CSV table of C-alpha atoms and ligand atoms in Angstrom, one decimal:
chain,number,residue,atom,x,y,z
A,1,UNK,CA,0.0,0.0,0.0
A,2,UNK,CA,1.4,3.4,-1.5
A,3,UNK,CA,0.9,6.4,1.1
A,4,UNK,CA,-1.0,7.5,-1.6
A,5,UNK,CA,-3.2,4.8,-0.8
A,6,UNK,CA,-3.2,5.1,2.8
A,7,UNK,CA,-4.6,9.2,2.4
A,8,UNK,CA,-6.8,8.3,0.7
A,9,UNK,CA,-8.3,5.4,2.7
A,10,UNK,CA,-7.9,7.6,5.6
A,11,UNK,CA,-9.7,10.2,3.2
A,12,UNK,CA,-12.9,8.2,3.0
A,13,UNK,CA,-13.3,7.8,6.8
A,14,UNK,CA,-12.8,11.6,7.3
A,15,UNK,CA,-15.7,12.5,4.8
A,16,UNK,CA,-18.4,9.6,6.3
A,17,UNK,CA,-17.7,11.2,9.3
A,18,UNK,CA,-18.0,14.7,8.2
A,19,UNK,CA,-21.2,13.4,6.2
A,20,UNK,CA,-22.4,11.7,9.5
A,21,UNK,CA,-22.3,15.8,11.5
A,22,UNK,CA,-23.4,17.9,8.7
A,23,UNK,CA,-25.4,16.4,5.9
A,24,UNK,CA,-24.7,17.5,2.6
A,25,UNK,CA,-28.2,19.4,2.5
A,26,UNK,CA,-27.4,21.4,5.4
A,27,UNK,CA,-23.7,22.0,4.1
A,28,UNK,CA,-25.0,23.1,0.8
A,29,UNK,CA,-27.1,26.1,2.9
A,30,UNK,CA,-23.7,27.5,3.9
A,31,UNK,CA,-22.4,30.5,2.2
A,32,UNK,CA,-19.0,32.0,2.3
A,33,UNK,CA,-20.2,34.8,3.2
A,34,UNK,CA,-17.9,38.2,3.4
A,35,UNK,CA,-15.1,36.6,0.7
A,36,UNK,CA,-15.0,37.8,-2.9
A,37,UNK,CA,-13.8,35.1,-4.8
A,38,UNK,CA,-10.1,35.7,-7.1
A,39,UNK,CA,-9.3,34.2,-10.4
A,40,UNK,CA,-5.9,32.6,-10.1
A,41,UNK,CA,-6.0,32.3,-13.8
A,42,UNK,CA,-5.6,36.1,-14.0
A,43,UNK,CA,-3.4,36.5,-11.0
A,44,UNK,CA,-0.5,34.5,-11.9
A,45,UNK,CA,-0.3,36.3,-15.6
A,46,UNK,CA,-0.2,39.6,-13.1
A,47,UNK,CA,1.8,38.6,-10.4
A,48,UNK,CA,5.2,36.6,-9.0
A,49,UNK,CA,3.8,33.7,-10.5
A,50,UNK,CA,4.3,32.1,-7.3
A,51,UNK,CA,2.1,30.3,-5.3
A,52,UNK,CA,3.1,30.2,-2.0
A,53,UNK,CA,1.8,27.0,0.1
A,54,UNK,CA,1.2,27.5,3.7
A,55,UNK,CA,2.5,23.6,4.9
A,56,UNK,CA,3.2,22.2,8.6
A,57,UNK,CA,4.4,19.2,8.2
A,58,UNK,CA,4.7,16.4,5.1
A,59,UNK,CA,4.6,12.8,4.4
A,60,UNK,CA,7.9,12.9,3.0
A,61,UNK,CA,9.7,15.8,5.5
A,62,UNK,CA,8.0,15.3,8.6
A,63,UNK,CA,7.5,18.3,10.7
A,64,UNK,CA,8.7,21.4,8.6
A,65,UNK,CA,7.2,24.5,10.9
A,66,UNK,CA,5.4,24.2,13.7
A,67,UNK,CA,5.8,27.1,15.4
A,68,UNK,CA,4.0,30.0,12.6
A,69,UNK,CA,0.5,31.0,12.6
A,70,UNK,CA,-1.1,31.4,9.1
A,71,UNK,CA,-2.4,34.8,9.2
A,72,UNK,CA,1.3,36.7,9.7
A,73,UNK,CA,3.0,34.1,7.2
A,74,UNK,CA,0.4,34.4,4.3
A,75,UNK,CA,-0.5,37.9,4.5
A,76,UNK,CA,3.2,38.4,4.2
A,77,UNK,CA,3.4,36.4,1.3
A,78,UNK,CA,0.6,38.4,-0.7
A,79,UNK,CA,2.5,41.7,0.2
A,80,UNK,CA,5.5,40.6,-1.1
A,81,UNK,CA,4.0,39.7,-4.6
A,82,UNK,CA,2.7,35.8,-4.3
A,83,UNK,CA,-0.2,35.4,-7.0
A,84,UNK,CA,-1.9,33.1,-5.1
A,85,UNK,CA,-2.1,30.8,-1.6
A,86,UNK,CA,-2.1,27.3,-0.6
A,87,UNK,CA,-3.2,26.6,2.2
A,88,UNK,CA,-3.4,22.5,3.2
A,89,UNK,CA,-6.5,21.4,4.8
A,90,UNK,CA,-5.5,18.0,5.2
A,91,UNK,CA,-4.8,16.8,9.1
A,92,UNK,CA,-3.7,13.7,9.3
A,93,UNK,CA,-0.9,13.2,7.0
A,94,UNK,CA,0.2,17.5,6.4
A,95,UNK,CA,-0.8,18.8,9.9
A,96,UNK,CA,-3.7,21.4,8.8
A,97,UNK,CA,-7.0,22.4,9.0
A,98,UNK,CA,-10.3,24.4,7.8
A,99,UNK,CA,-9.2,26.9,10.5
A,100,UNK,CA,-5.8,27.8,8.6
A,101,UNK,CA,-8.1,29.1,6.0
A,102,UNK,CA,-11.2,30.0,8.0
A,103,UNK,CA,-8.6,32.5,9.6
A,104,UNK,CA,-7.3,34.3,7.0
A,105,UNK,CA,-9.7,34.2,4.5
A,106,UNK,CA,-11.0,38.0,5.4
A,107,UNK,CA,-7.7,39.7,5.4
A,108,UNK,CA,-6.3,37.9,1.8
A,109,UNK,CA,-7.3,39.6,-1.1
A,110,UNK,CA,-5.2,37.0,-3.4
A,111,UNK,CA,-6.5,33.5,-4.5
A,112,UNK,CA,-6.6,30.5,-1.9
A,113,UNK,CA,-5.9,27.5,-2.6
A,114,UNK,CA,-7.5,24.6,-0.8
A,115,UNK,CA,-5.1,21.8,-1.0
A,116,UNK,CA,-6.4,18.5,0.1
A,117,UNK,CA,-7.4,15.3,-1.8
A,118,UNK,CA,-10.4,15.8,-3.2
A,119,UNK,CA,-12.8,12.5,-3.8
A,120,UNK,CA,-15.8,14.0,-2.9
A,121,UNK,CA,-18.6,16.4,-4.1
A,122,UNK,CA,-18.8,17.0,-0.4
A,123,UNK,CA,-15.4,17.8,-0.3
A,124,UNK,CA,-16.8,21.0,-3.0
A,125,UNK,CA,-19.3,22.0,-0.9
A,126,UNK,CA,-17.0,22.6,2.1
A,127,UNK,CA,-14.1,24.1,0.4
A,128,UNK,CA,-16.9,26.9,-1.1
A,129,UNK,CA,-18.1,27.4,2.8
A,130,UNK,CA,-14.9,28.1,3.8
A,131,UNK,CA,-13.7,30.4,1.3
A,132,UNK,CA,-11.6,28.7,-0.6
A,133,UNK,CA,-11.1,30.5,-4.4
A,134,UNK,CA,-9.5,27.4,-6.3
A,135,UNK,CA,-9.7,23.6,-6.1
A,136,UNK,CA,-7.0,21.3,-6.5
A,137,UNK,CA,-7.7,17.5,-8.6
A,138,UNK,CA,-5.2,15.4,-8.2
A,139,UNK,CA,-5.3,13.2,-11.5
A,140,UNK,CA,-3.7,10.4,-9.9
A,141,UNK,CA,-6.9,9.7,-7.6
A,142,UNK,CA,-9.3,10.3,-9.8
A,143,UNK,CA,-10.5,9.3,-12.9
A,144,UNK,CA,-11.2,11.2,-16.1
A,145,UNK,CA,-14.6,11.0,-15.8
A,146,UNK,CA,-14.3,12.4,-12.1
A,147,UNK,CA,-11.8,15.4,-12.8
A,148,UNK,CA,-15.0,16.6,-15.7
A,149,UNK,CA,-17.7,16.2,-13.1
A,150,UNK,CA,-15.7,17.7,-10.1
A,151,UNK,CA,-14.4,20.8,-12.4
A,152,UNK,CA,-18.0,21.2,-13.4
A,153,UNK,CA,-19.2,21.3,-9.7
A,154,UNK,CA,-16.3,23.5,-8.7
A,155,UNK,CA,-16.9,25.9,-11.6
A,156,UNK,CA,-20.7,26.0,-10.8
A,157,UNK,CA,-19.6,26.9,-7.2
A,158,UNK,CA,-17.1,29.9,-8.8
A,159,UNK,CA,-14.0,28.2,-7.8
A,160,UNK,CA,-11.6,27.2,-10.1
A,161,UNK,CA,-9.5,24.0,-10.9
A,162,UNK,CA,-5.7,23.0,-10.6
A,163,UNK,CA,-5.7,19.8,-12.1
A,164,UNK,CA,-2.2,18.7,-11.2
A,165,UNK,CA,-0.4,15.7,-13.1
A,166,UNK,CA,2.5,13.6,-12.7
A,167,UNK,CA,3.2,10.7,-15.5
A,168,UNK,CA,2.1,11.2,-19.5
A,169,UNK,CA,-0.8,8.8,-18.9
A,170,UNK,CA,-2.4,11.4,-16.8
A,171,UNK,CA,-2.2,13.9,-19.7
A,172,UNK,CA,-5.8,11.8,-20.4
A,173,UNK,CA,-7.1,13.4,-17.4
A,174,UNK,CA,-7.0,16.9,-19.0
A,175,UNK,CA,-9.8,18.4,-20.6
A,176,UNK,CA,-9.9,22.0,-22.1
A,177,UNK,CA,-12.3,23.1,-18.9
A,178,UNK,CA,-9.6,22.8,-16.7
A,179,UNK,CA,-8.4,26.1,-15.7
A,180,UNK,CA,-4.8,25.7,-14.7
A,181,UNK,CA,-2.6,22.3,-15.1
A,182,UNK,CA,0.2,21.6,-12.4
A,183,UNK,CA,2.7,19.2,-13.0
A,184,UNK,CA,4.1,18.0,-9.9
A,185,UNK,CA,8.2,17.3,-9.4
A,186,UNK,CA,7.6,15.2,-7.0
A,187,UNK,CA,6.3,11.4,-7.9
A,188,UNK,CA,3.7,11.3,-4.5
A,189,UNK,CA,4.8,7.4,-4.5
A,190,UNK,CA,8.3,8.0,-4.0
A,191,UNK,CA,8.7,11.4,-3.7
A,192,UNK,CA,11.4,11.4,-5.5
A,193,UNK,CA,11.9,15.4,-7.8
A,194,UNK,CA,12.6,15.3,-11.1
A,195,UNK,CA,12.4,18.8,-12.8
A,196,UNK,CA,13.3,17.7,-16.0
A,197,UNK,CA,10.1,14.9,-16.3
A,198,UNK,CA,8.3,18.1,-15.7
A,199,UNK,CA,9.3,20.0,-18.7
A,200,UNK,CA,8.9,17.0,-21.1
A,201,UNK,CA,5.3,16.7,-19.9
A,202,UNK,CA,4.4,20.1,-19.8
A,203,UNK,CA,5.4,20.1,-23.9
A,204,UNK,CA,3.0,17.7,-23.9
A,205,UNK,CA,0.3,20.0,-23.2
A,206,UNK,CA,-1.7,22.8,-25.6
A,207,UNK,CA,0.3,25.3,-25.5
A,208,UNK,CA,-2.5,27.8,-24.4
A,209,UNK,CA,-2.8,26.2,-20.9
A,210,UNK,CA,-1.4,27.9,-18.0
A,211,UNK,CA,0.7,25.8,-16.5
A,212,UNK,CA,2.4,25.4,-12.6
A,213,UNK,CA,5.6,23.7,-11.8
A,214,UNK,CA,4.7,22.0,-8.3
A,215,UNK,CA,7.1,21.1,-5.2
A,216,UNK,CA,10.8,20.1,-5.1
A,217,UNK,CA,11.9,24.1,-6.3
A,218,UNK,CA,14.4,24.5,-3.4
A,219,UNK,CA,16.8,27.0,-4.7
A,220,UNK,CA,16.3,30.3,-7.3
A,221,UNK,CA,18.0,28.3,-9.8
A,222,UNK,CA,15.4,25.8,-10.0
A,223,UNK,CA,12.7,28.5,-10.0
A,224,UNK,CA,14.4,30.0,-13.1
A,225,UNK,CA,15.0,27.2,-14.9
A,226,UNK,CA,11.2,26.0,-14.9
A,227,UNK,CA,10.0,29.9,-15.7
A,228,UNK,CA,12.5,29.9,-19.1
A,229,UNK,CA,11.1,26.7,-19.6
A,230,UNK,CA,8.0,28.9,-19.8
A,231,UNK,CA,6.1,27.8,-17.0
A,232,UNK,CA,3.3,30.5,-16.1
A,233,UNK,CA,2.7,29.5,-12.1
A,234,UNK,CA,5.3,27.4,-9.2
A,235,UNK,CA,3.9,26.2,-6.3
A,236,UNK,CA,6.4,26.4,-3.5
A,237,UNK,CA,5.9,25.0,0.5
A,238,UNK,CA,9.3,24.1,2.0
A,239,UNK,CA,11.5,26.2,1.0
A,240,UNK,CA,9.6,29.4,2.6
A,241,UNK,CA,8.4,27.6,5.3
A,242,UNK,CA,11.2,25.8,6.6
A,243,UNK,CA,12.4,29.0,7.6
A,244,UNK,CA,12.0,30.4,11.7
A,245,UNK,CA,10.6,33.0,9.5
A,246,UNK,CA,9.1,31.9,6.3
A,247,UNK,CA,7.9,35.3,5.4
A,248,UNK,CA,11.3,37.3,5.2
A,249,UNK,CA,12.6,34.1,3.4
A,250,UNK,CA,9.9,34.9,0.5
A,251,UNK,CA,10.7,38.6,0.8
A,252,UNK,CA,14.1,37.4,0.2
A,253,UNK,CA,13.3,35.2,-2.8
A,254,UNK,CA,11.1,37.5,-4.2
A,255,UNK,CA,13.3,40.6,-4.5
A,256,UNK,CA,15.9,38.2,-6.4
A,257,UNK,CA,13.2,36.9,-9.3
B,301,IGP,O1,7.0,21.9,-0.2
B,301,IGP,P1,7.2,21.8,-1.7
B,301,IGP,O2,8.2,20.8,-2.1
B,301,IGP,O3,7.6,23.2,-2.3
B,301,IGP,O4,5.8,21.4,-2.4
B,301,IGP,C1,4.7,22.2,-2.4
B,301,IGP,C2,3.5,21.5,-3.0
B,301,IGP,O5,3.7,21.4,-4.4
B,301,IGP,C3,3.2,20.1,-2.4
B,301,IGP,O6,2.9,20.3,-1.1
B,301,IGP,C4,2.2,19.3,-3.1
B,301,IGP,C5,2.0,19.2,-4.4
B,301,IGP,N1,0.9,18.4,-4.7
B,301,IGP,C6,0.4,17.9,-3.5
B,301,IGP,C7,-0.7,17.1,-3.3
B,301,IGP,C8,-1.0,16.9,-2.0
B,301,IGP,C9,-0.3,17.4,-1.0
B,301,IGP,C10,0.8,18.2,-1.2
B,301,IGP,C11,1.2,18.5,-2.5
């Protein structure tokens, strides 16, 4: 069993008992109310390009910050030029919660990210009550069928849809109602990074299609390299956060791009 395998097992439990406190009737009643929603689409042509991922702990890294609220980290990160915010919602396995977005969705006026595994319409429904602008599908959990029916539920909700890749047979999962298509550096079976894998697939794809290079971009070199190779967004955790101060570190990073 992959630890793939074992989020998402863990996944299903999390939602039945979710489900089992709030039916989906009663969730659906919810509004976000107070947020204005953001286009990452647009932001990332305007901005950095980077997306800046507000993330505790990992699978693969174990703790990486423990000690940072969300509110003085991301709001730091929107001031210094991120296009958009990931925030992980996932407990278990990446240390976060709905509260890490519930608390700063008032005072961000950039995109957020929820970043979770998403299997669920329910899993829609929440993100929207929270306040989340944009959805990430993770191709490798879903099928193609799923990633049409969840971006049509996700655009009916005004969020919009990060379907991230990894291997060319993914590629299948892509449909031209996707918004933005991540490629991730990182193989979530192994975790291994592999930055060049990343440009070959990304060739793959219409060229039209705004595209983010995801995790494993540790140094300004690497960030570089991917933006010549002309991706449009980066989606970057650790190396900001494994800072005692991850927002100077993107201050840092930022002035140098
Ligand atoms: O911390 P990094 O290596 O910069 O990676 C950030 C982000 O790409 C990574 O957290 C991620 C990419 N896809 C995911 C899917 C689920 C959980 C996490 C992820």
């Amino acid at each position: 069993m992959t630890i793939l395998d074992k989020i998402i097992e863990r996944k299903n439990e999390e939602i039945a008992s979710a489900k089992s406190r709030i039916s989906l009737d009663q969730l659906k009643d919810t509004q976000s109310f107070g947020r204005s929603t953001y286009s990452l689409k647009e932001s990332i042509k305007n901005k950095s390009g980077i997306i800046a991922e507000f993330k505790r702990q990992s699978p693969s890294k174990g703790i990486i910050n423990n000690s940072v609220e969300p509110l003085e980290v991301v709001s730091a990160y929107e001031n210094f030029g991120a296009s958009g915010i990931s925030i992980l919602t996932d407990n278990d396995f990446f240390g976060g919660n709905f509260n890490d977005i519930l608390s700063v969705r008032n005072d961000i006026k950039i995109p957020i990210l929820r970043k979770d595994f998403m299997i669920d319409e329910y899993q829609f429904y929440e993100a929207k009550s929270i306040g989340a602008d944009v959805i990430l599908l993770i191709a490798s959990c879903l099928s193609p069928a799923q990633v049409e029916e969840f971006t049509a539920l996700a655009h009916e909700l005004k969020m919009e849809v990060l379907l991230e890749i990894h291997t060319e047979d993914e590629l299948k999962h892509f449909n031209s109602k996707i918004d933005l298509v991540g490629i991730n550096n990182r193989n979530l079976k192994d975790f291994k990074v592999d930055l060049q894998h990343s440009v070959q697939l990304k060739n793959q794809l219409p060229k039209e299609v705004l595209s983010v290079a995801e995790s494993g971009i540790y140094s300004l070199e690497d960030f570089k390299f991917l933006k010549e190779k002309g991706f449009d967004g980066f989606l970057m955790g650790e190396y900001f956060m494994k800072n005692t101060n991850p927002a100077s570190a993107f201050e840092e990073f930022a002035s140098q791009i």
